[in-house]
Amino acid sequence: MIKTHKIKYDTSKYQFRPLIKKILGENSLENLHEVKKYERYTEPTDQATMWHKTYYDKFKEEFYPLYKQFIEEFVKPQFEYDEIIYQKIPTFRVHQVDNLGVGEWHRDRDYNHGVDEINLWLPFTDAYGTNTIWMESEEGKEDFKGYDVSYGEILVFSGPNLLHGNQTNIEKDSRCSIDFRIVHPDNFKTSEEGSVTANVKFKVGGYFEKI
């Protein structure tokens, strides 16, 4: 199982923050709670904001080209993979002040994900305190701590196996992020099970693509 760690990337080359601001039509991602307040998220509603709809509607034309470039040029060499299987559409998150980013604590294998998948968590805002991801250090240990991750950093962790989730955000800033999964082709197992939100099959050409 991969050790939880952070890696840095060049934000001048991979300009995710300006791009997501343009897509969402928002000048300040940290102040999304001042634009529209949502009731406390649950597992069915944490993907149901107006920003989620905009992101997924515009993803293919406006976000995917940079994301695919990032996977091919940065992520694949970072893991020294000759080929990489990656989540085709990264999951979008908004963690508003006085709210959650995900509706429940979980291990990704609870939602049919393969145990060899590796999670990459990329915030567009600085993530800290109660507006970041919280996770156990080892499977079953439940010694949860938050990981401070700055824009320009990625948190790498074993999402299928480590219990993770959110605290209620009591900071002054909302957090905006994406997360996605990668796996080496040798460790990939096609599954007819589908994602919980969209019921997209866990196979290449479905939930995943390969480069």
mmCIF file of N, CA and C in Angstrom, residues 101-157:
data_model
loop_
_atom_site.group_PDB
_atom_site.id
_atom_site.type_symbol
_atom_site.label_atom_id
_atom_site.label_comp_id
_atom_site.label_asym_id
_atom_site.label_seq_id
_atom_site.Cartn_x
_atom_site.Cartn_y
_atom_site.Cartn_z
ATOM 1 N N GLY A 101 -17.269 18.502 2.761
ATOM 2 C CA GLY A 101 -16.898 18.335 1.362
ATOM 3 C C GLY A 101 -17.427 17.030 0.794
ATOM 4 N N VAL A 102 -17.457 15.996 1.645
ATOM 5 C CA VAL A 102 -18.083 14.713 1.306
ATOM 6 C C VAL A 102 -19.057 14.363 2.426
ATOM 7 N N GLY A 103 -20.100 13.632 2.086
ATOM 8 C CA GLY A 103 -21.183 13.411 3.025
ATOM 9 C C GLY A 103 -20.926 12.377 4.099
ATOM 10 N N GLU A 104 -19.912 11.508 3.912
ATOM 11 C CA GLU A 104 -19.681 10.488 4.928
ATOM 12 C C GLU A 104 -18.232 10.017 4.899
ATOM 13 N N TRP A 105 -17.762 9.482 6.030
ATOM 14 C CA TRP A 105 -16.446 8.865 6.114
ATOM 15 C C TRP A 105 -16.496 7.532 5.379
ATOM 16 N N HIS A 106 -15.411 7.198 4.688
ATOM 17 C CA HIS A 106 -15.459 6.002 3.853
ATOM 18 C C HIS A 106 -14.067 5.536 3.460
ATOM 19 N N ARG A 107 -14.003 4.293 3.013
ATOM 20 C CA ARG A 107 -12.885 3.781 2.219
ATOM 21 C C ARG A 107 -13.434 3.572 0.819
ATOM 22 N N ASP A 108 -12.657 3.882 -0.205
ATOM 23 C CA ASP A 108 -13.192 3.821 -1.568
ATOM 24 C C ASP A 108 -13.617 2.412 -1.977
ATOM 25 N N ARG A 109 -13.025 1.406 -1.355
ATOM 26 C CA ARG A 109 -13.435 0.038 -1.692
ATOM 27 C C ARG A 109 -14.882 -0.226 -1.257
ATOM 28 N N ASP A 110 -15.395 0.604 -0.313
ATOM 29 C CA ASP A 110 -16.805 0.494 0.069
ATOM 30 C C ASP A 110 -17.715 0.797 -1.110
ATOM 31 N N TYR A 111 -17.178 1.527 -2.103
ATOM 32 C CA TYR A 111 -17.930 1.915 -3.294
ATOM 33 C C TYR A 111 -17.417 1.201 -4.537
ATOM 34 N N ASN A 112 -16.902 -0.027 -4.354
ATOM 35 C CA ASN A 112 -16.534 -0.924 -5.453
ATOM 36 C C ASN A 112 -15.185 -0.627 -6.098
ATOM 37 N N HIS A 113 -14.409 0.315 -5.558
ATOM 38 C CA HIS A 113 -13.104 0.605 -6.143
ATOM 39 C C HIS A 113 -12.098 -0.499 -5.811
ATOM 40 N N GLY A 114 -11.168 -0.723 -6.747
ATOM 41 C CA GLY A 114 -10.129 -1.730 -6.551
ATOM 42 C C GLY A 114 -9.124 -1.315 -5.496
ATOM 43 N N VAL A 115 -8.610 -2.276 -4.755
ATOM 44 C CA VAL A 115 -7.719 -1.971 -3.630
ATOM 45 C C VAL A 115 -6.346 -1.474 -4.081
ATOM 46 N N ASP A 116 -6.000 -1.634 -5.361
ATOM 47 C CA ASP A 116 -4.695 -1.189 -5.853
ATOM 48 C C ASP A 116 -4.731 0.223 -6.449
ATOM 49 N N GLU A 117 -5.890 0.830 -6.471
ATOM 50 C CA GLU A 117 -5.967 2.203 -6.978
ATOM 51 C C GLU A 117 -5.240 3.164 -6.032
ATOM 52 N N ILE A 118 -4.670 4.206 -6.611
ATOM 53 C CA ILE A 118 -3.991 5.256 -5.849
ATOM 54 C C ILE A 118 -4.767 6.547 -6.046
ATOM 55 N N ASN A 119 -5.049 7.241 -4.949
ATOM 56 C CA ASN A 119 -5.799 8.495 -5.008
ATOM 57 C C ASN A 119 -4.868 9.693 -5.050
ATOM 58 N N LEU A 120 -5.210 10.646 -5.913
ATOM 59 C CA LEU A 120 -4.520 11.930 -5.961
ATOM 60 C C LEU A 120 -5.543 13.022 -5.672
ATOM 61 N N TRP A 121 -5.244 13.860 -4.704
ATOM 62 C CA TRP A 121 -6.160 14.893 -4.205
ATOM 63 C C TRP A 121 -5.514 16.259 -4.460
ATOM 64 N N LEU A 122 -6.139 17.048 -5.312
ATOM 65 C CA LEU A 122 -5.532 18.285 -5.811
ATOM 66 C C LEU A 122 -6.450 19.466 -5.502
ATOM 67 N N PRO A 123 -6.102 20.295 -4.504
ATOM 68 C CA PRO A 123 -6.928 21.459 -4.202
ATOM 69 C C PRO A 123 -6.585 22.653 -5.090
ATOM 70 N N PHE A 124 -7.606 23.440 -5.412
ATOM 71 C CA PHE A 124 -7.414 24.695 -6.140
ATOM 72 C C PHE A 124 -7.248 25.869 -5.178
ATOM 73 N N THR A 125 -7.478 25.614 -3.896
ATOM 74 C CA THR A 125 -7.284 26.587 -2.832
ATOM 75 C C THR A 125 -6.363 25.953 -1.802
ATOM 76 N N ASP A 126 -5.747 26.743 -0.955
ATOM 77 C CA ASP A 126 -4.976 26.158 0.138
ATOM 78 C C ASP A 126 -5.942 25.432 1.067
ATOM 79 N N ALA A 127 -5.631 24.174 1.388
ATOM 80 C CA ALA A 127 -6.484 23.344 2.229
ATOM 81 C C ALA A 127 -5.794 23.149 3.576
ATOM 82 N N TYR A 128 -6.507 23.451 4.658
ATOM 83 C CA TYR A 128 -5.876 23.450 5.974
ATOM 84 C C TYR A 128 -6.955 23.276 7.046
ATOM 85 N N GLY A 129 -6.507 22.904 8.245
ATOM 86 C CA GLY A 129 -7.416 22.849 9.388
ATOM 87 C C GLY A 129 -8.616 21.959 9.122
ATOM 88 N N THR A 130 -9.796 22.547 9.281
ATOM 89 C CA THR A 130 -11.033 21.777 9.131
ATOM 90 C C THR A 130 -11.602 21.835 7.714
ATOM 91 N N ASN A 131 -10.921 22.498 6.777
ATOM 92 C CA ASN A 131 -11.452 22.502 5.402
ATOM 93 C C ASN A 131 -10.671 21.577 4.471
ATOM 94 N N THR A 132 -9.835 20.718 5.045
ATOM 95 C CA THR A 132 -9.042 19.800 4.239
ATOM 96 C C THR A 132 -9.515 18.363 4.456
ATOM 97 N N ILE A 133 -8.824 17.426 3.852
ATOM 98 C CA ILE A 133 -9.141 16.010 4.009
ATOM 99 C C ILE A 133 -8.524 15.488 5.309
ATOM 100 N N TRP A 134 -9.262 14.634 5.999
ATOM 101 C CA TRP A 134 -8.789 13.971 7.214
ATOM 102 C C TRP A 134 -8.729 12.476 6.957
ATOM 103 N N MET A 135 -7.713 11.824 7.553
ATOM 104 C CA MET A 135 -7.481 10.428 7.192
ATOM 105 C C MET A 135 -6.719 9.706 8.305
ATOM 106 N N GLU A 136 -6.934 8.396 8.395
ATOM 107 C CA GLU A 136 -6.146 7.576 9.319
ATOM 108 C C GLU A 136 -4.761 7.318 8.716
ATOM 109 N N SER A 137 -3.770 7.068 9.565
ATOM 110 C CA SER A 137 -2.397 6.866 9.081
ATOM 111 C C SER A 137 -2.181 5.449 8.559
ATOM 112 N N GLU A 138 -2.884 4.473 9.139
ATOM 113 C CA GLU A 138 -2.812 3.081 8.716
ATOM 114 C C GLU A 138 -4.222 2.508 8.747
ATOM 115 N N GLU A 139 -4.441 1.504 7.919
ATOM 116 C CA GLU A 139 -5.769 0.909 7.856
ATOM 117 C C GLU A 139 -6.195 0.368 9.220
ATOM 118 N N GLY A 140 -7.368 0.810 9.655
ATOM 119 C CA GLY A 140 -7.928 0.351 10.913
ATOM 120 C C GLY A 140 -7.462 1.095 12.139
ATOM 121 N N LYS A 141 -6.520 2.018 11.984
ATOM 122 C CA LYS A 141 -5.963 2.709 13.146
ATOM 123 C C LYS A 141 -6.887 3.820 13.652
ATOM 124 N N GLU A 142 -7.587 4.485 12.726
ATOM 125 C CA GLU A 142 -8.557 5.532 13.049
ATOM 126 C C GLU A 142 -7.947 6.655 13.898
ATOM 127 N N ASP A 143 -6.676 6.943 13.647
ATOM 128 C CA ASP A 143 -5.978 8.057 14.311
ATOM 129 C C ASP A 143 -6.027 9.275 13.397
ATOM 130 N N PHE A 144 -7.199 9.787 13.142
ATOM 131 C CA PHE A 144 -7.420 10.755 12.078
ATOM 132 C C PHE A 144 -6.663 12.060 12.296
ATOM 133 N N LYS A 145 -6.117 12.570 11.201
ATOM 134 C CA LYS A 145 -5.509 13.900 11.216
ATOM 135 C C LYS A 145 -5.770 14.565 9.879
ATOM 136 N N GLY A 146 -5.777 15.904 9.897
ATOM 137 C CA GLY A 146 -5.943 16.659 8.667
ATOM 138 C C GLY A 146 -4.610 16.890 7.987
ATOM 139 N N TYR A 147 -4.641 16.928 6.657
ATOM 140 C CA TYR A 147 -3.432 17.156 5.865
ATOM 141 C C TYR A 147 -3.489 18.537 5.235
ATOM 142 N N ASP A 148 -2.561 19.403 5.617
ATOM 143 C CA ASP A 148 -2.479 20.722 5.000
ATOM 144 C C ASP A 148 -1.853 20.572 3.611
ATOM 145 N N VAL A 149 -2.576 21.002 2.602
ATOM 146 C CA VAL A 149 -2.120 20.864 1.211
ATOM 147 C C VAL A 149 -2.316 22.212 0.523
ATOM 148 N N SER A 150 -1.247 22.794 0.038
ATOM 149 C CA SER A 150 -1.313 24.093 -0.629
ATOM 150 C C SER A 150 -1.626 23.921 -2.110
ATOM 151 N N TYR A 151 -2.168 24.982 -2.710
ATOM 152 C CA TYR A 151 -2.315 24.978 -4.164
ATOM 153 C C TYR A 151 -0.933 24.799 -4.781
ATOM 154 N N GLY A 152 -0.830 23.865 -5.720
ATOM 155 C CA GLY A 152 0.461 23.497 -6.291
ATOM 156 C C GLY A 152 1.001 22.206 -5.710
ATOM 157 N N GLU A 153 0.263 21.627 -4.750
ATOM 158 C CA GLU A 153 0.627 20.335 -4.176
ATOM 159 C C GLU A 153 -0.495 19.326 -4.418
ATOM 160 N N ILE A 154 -0.131 18.054 -4.424
ATOM 161 C CA ILE A 154 -1.084 16.954 -4.543
ATOM 162 C C ILE A 154 -0.857 16.011 -3.378
ATOM 163 N N LEU A 155 -1.925 15.593 -2.734
ATOM 164 C CA LEU A 155 -1.826 14.571 -1.702
ATOM 165 C C LEU A 155 -2.068 13.210 -2.354
ATOM 166 N N VAL A 156 -1.123 12.309 -2.158
ATOM 167 C CA VAL A 156 -1.192 10.955 -2.717
ATOM 168 C C VAL A 156 -1.459 9.987 -1.573
ATOM 169 N N PHE A 157 -2.480 9.130 -1.722
ATOM 170 C CA PHE A 157 -2.806 8.221 -0.623
ATOM 171 C C PHE A 157 -3.587 7.009 -1.135
#
